[in-house]
GROMACS .gro file of C-alpha atoms in nm:
model
  295
    1UNK     CA    1  11.816   6.040   3.923
    2UNK     CA    2  11.523   6.180   3.857
    3UNK     CA    3  11.322   6.297   4.183
    4UNK     CA    4  10.979   6.331   4.201
    5UNK     CA    5  11.028   6.584   4.482
    6UNK     CA    6  11.230   6.662   4.729
    7UNK     CA    7  11.138   6.390   5.023
    8UNK     CA    8  11.403   6.193   4.869
    9UNK     CA    9  11.655   6.533   4.982
   10UNK     CA   10  11.527   6.660   5.252
   11UNK     CA   11  11.356   6.336   5.455
   12UNK     CA   12  11.503   6.091   5.654
   13UNK     CA   13  11.546   5.852   5.351
   14UNK     CA   14  11.823   5.742   5.150
   15UNK     CA   15  11.922   5.991   4.950
   16UNK     CA   16  12.056   5.958   4.571
   17UNK     CA   17  12.402   5.915   4.470
   18UNK     CA   18  12.426   6.224   4.311
   19UNK     CA   19  12.372   6.373   4.597
   20UNK     CA   20  12.650   6.231   4.784
   21UNK     CA   21  12.832   6.328   4.486
   22UNK     CA   22  12.702   6.673   4.521
   23UNK     CA   23  12.806   6.703   4.881
   24UNK     CA   24  13.159   6.577   4.845
   25UNK     CA   25  13.257   6.785   4.563
   26UNK     CA   26  13.168   7.119   4.785
   27UNK     CA   27  13.315   6.974   5.086
   28UNK     CA   28  13.637   6.972   4.871
   29UNK     CA   29  13.607   7.320   4.859
   30UNK     CA   30  13.776   7.538   4.527
   31UNK     CA   31  13.430   7.493   4.361
   32UNK     CA   32  13.325   7.717   4.078
   33UNK     CA   33  12.927   7.777   3.987
   34UNK     CA   34  12.794   7.834   3.708
   35UNK     CA   35  12.455   7.911   3.784
   36UNK     CA   36  12.131   7.995   3.546
   37UNK     CA   37  11.756   8.090   3.559
   38UNK     CA   38  11.649   7.771   3.730
   39UNK     CA   39  11.842   7.946   4.045
   40UNK     CA   40  11.606   8.188   4.067
   41UNK     CA   41  11.246   8.101   3.986
   42UNK     CA   42  11.215   8.012   4.367
   43UNK     CA   43  11.229   8.414   4.361
   44UNK     CA   44  10.924   8.452   4.132
   45UNK     CA   45  11.148   8.523   3.820
   46UNK     CA   46  11.064   8.283   3.555
   47UNK     CA   47  11.316   8.080   3.364
   48UNK     CA   48  11.318   8.060   3.002
   49UNK     CA   49  11.253   7.656   2.980
   50UNK     CA   50  11.035   7.480   3.210
   51UNK     CA   51  11.156   7.121   3.338
   52UNK     CA   52  11.020   6.981   2.953
   53UNK     CA   53  11.291   7.208   2.814
   54UNK     CA   54  11.036   7.365   2.634
   55UNK     CA   55  11.079   7.767   2.597
   56UNK     CA   56  10.829   7.956   2.786
   57UNK     CA   57  10.887   8.247   2.685
   58UNK     CA   58  10.621   8.521   2.557
   59UNK     CA   59  10.679   8.647   2.232
   60UNK     CA   60  11.057   8.721   2.084
   61UNK     CA   61  11.342   8.825   2.260
   62UNK     CA   62  11.486   9.151   2.214
   63UNK     CA   63  11.800   9.106   1.977
   64UNK     CA   64  12.078   9.334   1.981
   65UNK     CA   65  12.043   9.437   1.579
   66UNK     CA   66  11.710   9.577   1.650
   67UNK     CA   67  11.752   9.752   1.936
   68UNK     CA   68  12.055   9.941   1.778
   69UNK     CA   69  11.885   9.980   1.444
   70UNK     CA   70  11.561  10.103   1.506
   71UNK     CA   71  11.393  10.357   1.728
   72UNK     CA   72  11.056  10.167   1.727
   73UNK     CA   73  11.243   9.814   1.855
   74UNK     CA   74  11.394  10.089   2.189
   75UNK     CA   75  11.052  10.259   2.207
   76UNK     CA   76  10.882   9.937   2.250
   77UNK     CA   77  11.173   9.721   2.461
   78UNK     CA   78  11.170  10.027   2.731
   79UNK     CA   79  10.829  10.022   2.747
   80UNK     CA   80  10.825   9.655   2.820
   81UNK     CA   81  11.139   9.673   3.070
   82UNK     CA   82  11.034   9.979   3.295
   83UNK     CA   83  10.677   9.762   3.354
   84UNK     CA   84  10.932   9.443   3.444
   85UNK     CA   85  11.177   9.669   3.621
   86UNK     CA   86  10.921   9.658   3.922
   87UNK     CA   87  10.888   9.290   3.943
   88UNK     CA   88  11.329   9.261   3.927
   89UNK     CA   89  11.371   9.507   4.148
   90UNK     CA   90  11.127   9.319   4.387
   91UNK     CA   91  11.197   8.980   4.399
   92UNK     CA   92  11.468   8.871   4.678
   93UNK     CA   93  11.710   8.618   4.710
   94UNK     CA   94  11.593   8.252   4.777
   95UNK     CA   95  11.722   7.974   5.009
   96UNK     CA   96  11.969   7.856   4.679
   97UNK     CA   97  12.088   8.185   4.662
   98UNK     CA   98  12.156   8.218   5.054
   99UNK     CA   99  12.280   7.878   5.067
  100UNK     CA  100  12.523   7.938   4.732
  101UNK     CA  101  12.671   8.264   4.990
  102UNK     CA  102  12.745   8.097   5.288
  103UNK     CA  103  12.922   7.835   5.071
  104UNK     CA  104  13.168   8.091   4.945
  105UNK     CA  105  13.148   8.247   5.250
  106UNK     CA  106  13.277   7.901   5.470
  107UNK     CA  107  13.572   7.893   5.145
  108UNK     CA  108  13.390   7.618   4.976
  109UNK     CA  109  13.289   7.796   4.659
  110UNK     CA  110  13.579   8.054   4.511
  111UNK     CA  111  13.398   8.227   4.248
  112UNK     CA  112  13.039   8.215   4.067
  113UNK     CA  113  12.963   8.254   3.729
  114UNK     CA  114  12.612   8.366   3.669
  115UNK     CA  115  12.400   8.330   3.336
  116UNK     CA  116  12.198   8.556   3.511
  117UNK     CA  117  12.108   8.933   3.503
  118UNK     CA  118  11.897   8.974   3.846
  119UNK     CA  119  12.154   9.046   4.100
  120UNK     CA  120  11.993   8.793   4.350
  121UNK     CA  121  12.376   8.631   4.391
  122UNK     CA  122  12.494   8.988   4.487
  123UNK     CA  123  12.166   9.094   4.696
  124UNK     CA  124  12.256   8.703   4.946
  125UNK     CA  125  12.581   8.821   5.013
  126UNK     CA  126  12.809   8.665   4.729
  127UNK     CA  127  13.135   8.871   4.632
  128UNK     CA  128  13.339   8.642   4.440
  129UNK     CA  129  13.028   8.675   4.118
  130UNK     CA  130  13.127   8.760   3.755
  131UNK     CA  131  12.801   8.827   3.572
  132UNK     CA  132  12.813   8.658   3.259
  133UNK     CA  133  12.564   8.840   3.047
  134UNK     CA  134  12.578   9.190   3.256
  135UNK     CA  135  12.334   9.323   3.460
  136UNK     CA  136  11.944   9.439   3.478
  137UNK     CA  137  12.079   9.685   3.764
  138UNK     CA  138  12.336   9.908   3.527
  139UNK     CA  139  12.263  10.093   3.233
  140UNK     CA  140  12.572  10.197   2.976
  141UNK     CA  141  12.544  10.454   2.710
  142UNK     CA  142  12.600  10.317   2.357
  143UNK     CA  143  12.744  10.678   2.231
  144UNK     CA  144  13.003  10.688   2.569
  145UNK     CA  145  12.983  10.345   2.714
  146UNK     CA  146  12.896  10.545   3.078
  147UNK     CA  147  12.726  10.323   3.291
  148UNK     CA  148  12.506  10.423   3.553
  149UNK     CA  149  12.226  10.318   3.798
  150UNK     CA  150  11.893  10.142   3.669
  151UNK     CA  151  11.701  10.350   3.972
  152UNK     CA  152  11.861  10.680   3.780
  153UNK     CA  153  11.700  10.594   3.455
  154UNK     CA  154  11.379  10.456   3.605
  155UNK     CA  155  11.306  10.737   3.781
  156UNK     CA  156  11.363  10.955   3.447
  157UNK     CA  157  11.106  10.748   3.273
  158UNK     CA  158  10.856  10.766   3.504
  159UNK     CA  159  10.891  11.157   3.529
  160UNK     CA  160  10.883  11.123   3.143
  161UNK     CA  161  10.585  10.925   3.154
  162UNK     CA  162  10.301  11.012   3.374
  163UNK     CA  163  10.046  10.771   3.496
  164UNK     CA  164  10.144  10.565   3.203
  165UNK     CA  165  10.316  10.239   3.421
  166UNK     CA  166   9.999  10.223   3.608
  167UNK     CA  167   9.749  10.251   3.308
  168UNK     CA  168   9.948  10.007   3.079
  169UNK     CA  169  10.016   9.764   3.391
  170UNK     CA  170   9.655   9.757   3.486
  171UNK     CA  171   9.598   9.390   3.352
  172UNK     CA  172   9.918   9.267   3.530
  173UNK     CA  173  10.114   9.146   3.163
  174UNK     CA  174  10.359   8.811   3.216
  175UNK     CA  175  10.676   8.920   3.317
  176UNK     CA  176  10.978   8.731   3.106
  177UNK     CA  177  11.296   8.568   3.228
  178UNK     CA  178  11.491   8.886   3.140
  179UNK     CA  179  11.295   9.150   3.267
  180UNK     CA  180  11.003   9.287   3.027
  181UNK     CA  181  10.642   9.205   3.018
  182UNK     CA  182  10.438   9.075   2.706
  183UNK     CA  183  10.264   9.450   2.651
  184UNK     CA  184  10.137   9.520   2.282
  185UNK     CA  185  10.083   9.867   2.300
  186UNK     CA  186  10.384  10.073   2.305
  187UNK     CA  187  10.342  10.338   2.103
  188UNK     CA  188  10.275  10.628   2.335
  189UNK     CA  189  10.569  10.513   2.546
  190UNK     CA  190  10.836  10.803   2.580
  191UNK     CA  191  11.214  10.684   2.586
  192UNK     CA  192  11.521  10.924   2.761
  193UNK     CA  193  11.831  10.952   2.612
  194UNK     CA  194  12.180  10.943   2.767
  195UNK     CA  195  12.173  11.284   3.026
  196UNK     CA  196  12.519  11.309   2.953
  197UNK     CA  197  12.614  11.289   2.590
  198UNK     CA  198  12.266  11.214   2.424
  199UNK     CA  199  12.308  10.881   2.287
  200UNK     CA  200  12.077  10.547   2.321
  201UNK     CA  201  12.070  10.353   2.612
  202UNK     CA  202  12.053  10.024   2.658
  203UNK     CA  203  12.072   9.805   2.957
  204UNK     CA  204  12.403   9.656   3.061
  205UNK     CA  205  12.317   9.274   2.941
  206UNK     CA  206  12.418   9.128   2.703
  207UNK     CA  207  12.125   9.088   2.415
  208UNK     CA  208  12.006   8.777   2.181
  209UNK     CA  209  12.289   8.793   1.890
  210UNK     CA  210  12.531   9.040   2.090
  211UNK     CA  211  12.847   8.861   2.219
  212UNK     CA  212  12.980   8.802   2.545
  213UNK     CA  213  13.283   9.067   2.563
  214UNK     CA  214  13.588   8.870   2.507
  215UNK     CA  215  13.791   8.972   2.810
  216UNK     CA  216  13.507   8.831   3.065
  217UNK     CA  217  13.473   8.495   2.881
  218UNK     CA  218  13.850   8.472   2.899
  219UNK     CA  219  13.849   8.531   3.270
  220UNK     CA  220  13.571   8.250   3.344
  221UNK     CA  221  13.736   7.996   3.133
  222UNK     CA  222  14.034   8.093   3.361
  223UNK     CA  223  13.824   8.071   3.692
  224UNK     CA  224  13.708   7.701   3.543
  225UNK     CA  225  14.060   7.616   3.537
  226UNK     CA  226  14.172   7.693   3.839
  227UNK     CA  227  13.868   7.559   3.992
  228UNK     CA  228  13.889   7.183   4.135
  229UNK     CA  229  13.519   7.078   4.044
  230UNK     CA  230  13.249   7.266   3.882
  231UNK     CA  231  12.863   7.310   3.987
  232UNK     CA  232  12.633   7.381   3.764
  233UNK     CA  233  12.308   7.533   3.931
  234UNK     CA  234  11.974   7.610   3.729
  235UNK     CA  235  12.054   7.583   3.355
  236UNK     CA  236  11.942   7.402   3.083
  237UNK     CA  237  12.328   7.494   2.927
  238UNK     CA  238  12.137   7.527   2.597
  239UNK     CA  239  12.324   7.801   2.460
  240UNK     CA  240  12.676   7.757   2.421
  241UNK     CA  241  12.738   8.054   2.662
  242UNK     CA  242  12.704   7.862   2.918
  243UNK     CA  243  12.798   7.510   2.804
  244UNK     CA  244  13.127   7.610   2.664
  245UNK     CA  245  13.230   7.573   3.007
  246UNK     CA  246  13.120   7.243   3.128
  247UNK     CA  247  13.266   7.101   2.825
  248UNK     CA  248  13.599   7.284   2.934
  249UNK     CA  249  13.644   7.160   3.271
  250UNK     CA  250  13.508   6.760   3.147
  251UNK     CA  251  13.808   6.801   2.904
  252UNK     CA  252  14.072   6.905   3.129
  253UNK     CA  253  13.897   6.672   3.327
  254UNK     CA  254  13.755   6.840   3.629
  255UNK     CA  255  13.455   6.738   3.723
  256UNK     CA  256  13.097   6.828   3.692
  257UNK     CA  257  12.795   6.818   3.899
  258UNK     CA  258  12.464   6.967   3.758
  259UNK     CA  259  12.189   7.013   3.955
  260UNK     CA  260  11.851   7.124   3.740
  261UNK     CA  261  11.526   7.052   3.696
  262UNK     CA  262  11.505   6.852   3.358
  263UNK     CA  263  11.753   6.731   3.161
  264UNK     CA  264  12.031   6.965   3.031
  265UNK     CA  265  12.259   7.046   2.744
  266UNK     CA  266  12.591   6.932   2.960
  267UNK     CA  267  12.456   6.585   3.128
  268UNK     CA  268  12.678   6.356   2.862
  269UNK     CA  269  12.981   6.563   3.033
  270UNK     CA  270  12.874   6.555   3.330
  271UNK     CA  271  12.996   6.353   3.659
  272UNK     CA  272  12.665   6.340   3.806
  273UNK     CA  273  12.357   6.519   3.710
  274UNK     CA  274  12.086   6.556   3.998
  275UNK     CA  275  11.735   6.630   3.899
  276UNK     CA  276  11.570   6.858   4.160
  277UNK     CA  277  11.486   7.196   4.304
  278UNK     CA  278  11.749   7.394   4.423
  279UNK     CA  279  11.652   7.600   4.722
  280UNK     CA  280  11.591   7.263   4.866
  281UNK     CA  281  11.873   7.029   4.736
  282UNK     CA  282  12.121   7.337   4.810
  283UNK     CA  283  12.005   7.387   5.179
  284UNK     CA  284  12.001   7.041   5.250
  285UNK     CA  285  12.355   7.020   5.123
  286UNK     CA  286  12.454   7.279   5.340
  287UNK     CA  287  12.349   7.094   5.604
  288UNK     CA  288  12.503   6.795   5.518
  289UNK     CA  289  12.795   6.934   5.567
  290UNK     CA  290  12.773   7.087   5.885
  291UNK     CA  291  12.718   7.419   5.793
  292UNK     CA  292  12.468   7.639   5.934
  293UNK     CA  293  12.176   7.669   5.711
  294UNK     CA  294  11.991   8.029   5.655
  295UNK     CA  295  11.675   7.980   5.532
   0.00000   0.00000   0.00000
């Protein structure tokens, strides 16, 4: 059922059957959550596709092949990401993140698999979180494979590029869903290498054209197999990395409930679908379950 707004969810009128299915599934416990970019839009981080399903990223995303094969591509990426990082690190969890964390604390959600790289599930208090595509909060060296905090790299980039961020960011470039910005002139930006071995530094995220590590993929399949239900939150399931878990659940069969604004690639496999804003929908579900809603 498509909702024109949130009134049908949070108001006094009748609620859609799919909402009651969501509440029933969550109330049964042992739920695995698969979350996508749509869960973070209420925190000010844009998603890849609007409700129409149309891609809305400005420019082409960086690929693993381009990043590893070209110093100029790395310079362009880090210049753009250096500006975008200020937006990502300034984002706060929204009502949807807080509701998922509350459901986890209540023992109803056992695990969260997130396609997001923003760390907002953990910032909301989530503990059982697997970051399917990694995290922008970490950096990995492609030479020695040492991982470090993004804050350390940010400080080094600021020192290597004094005044650059302020000048380059004066026009308030649009932030992309993957944390970089639409910025054309990057030739003056200075990239720094691994402080330990001098190797190439890369954000600890899975780029387009790069595979999710097999142990992580396998672990997430195990999470879904062990669940009584899979609830998808804010993902269009356009890419296989998330869709495969919906297919896996449906094949067992494990009930699948999808909450998203707009159609998804997994709708035909779902037990129920709810087209609604994530924060209000999840807050209403928590309230319906008698839990003390936070925000």
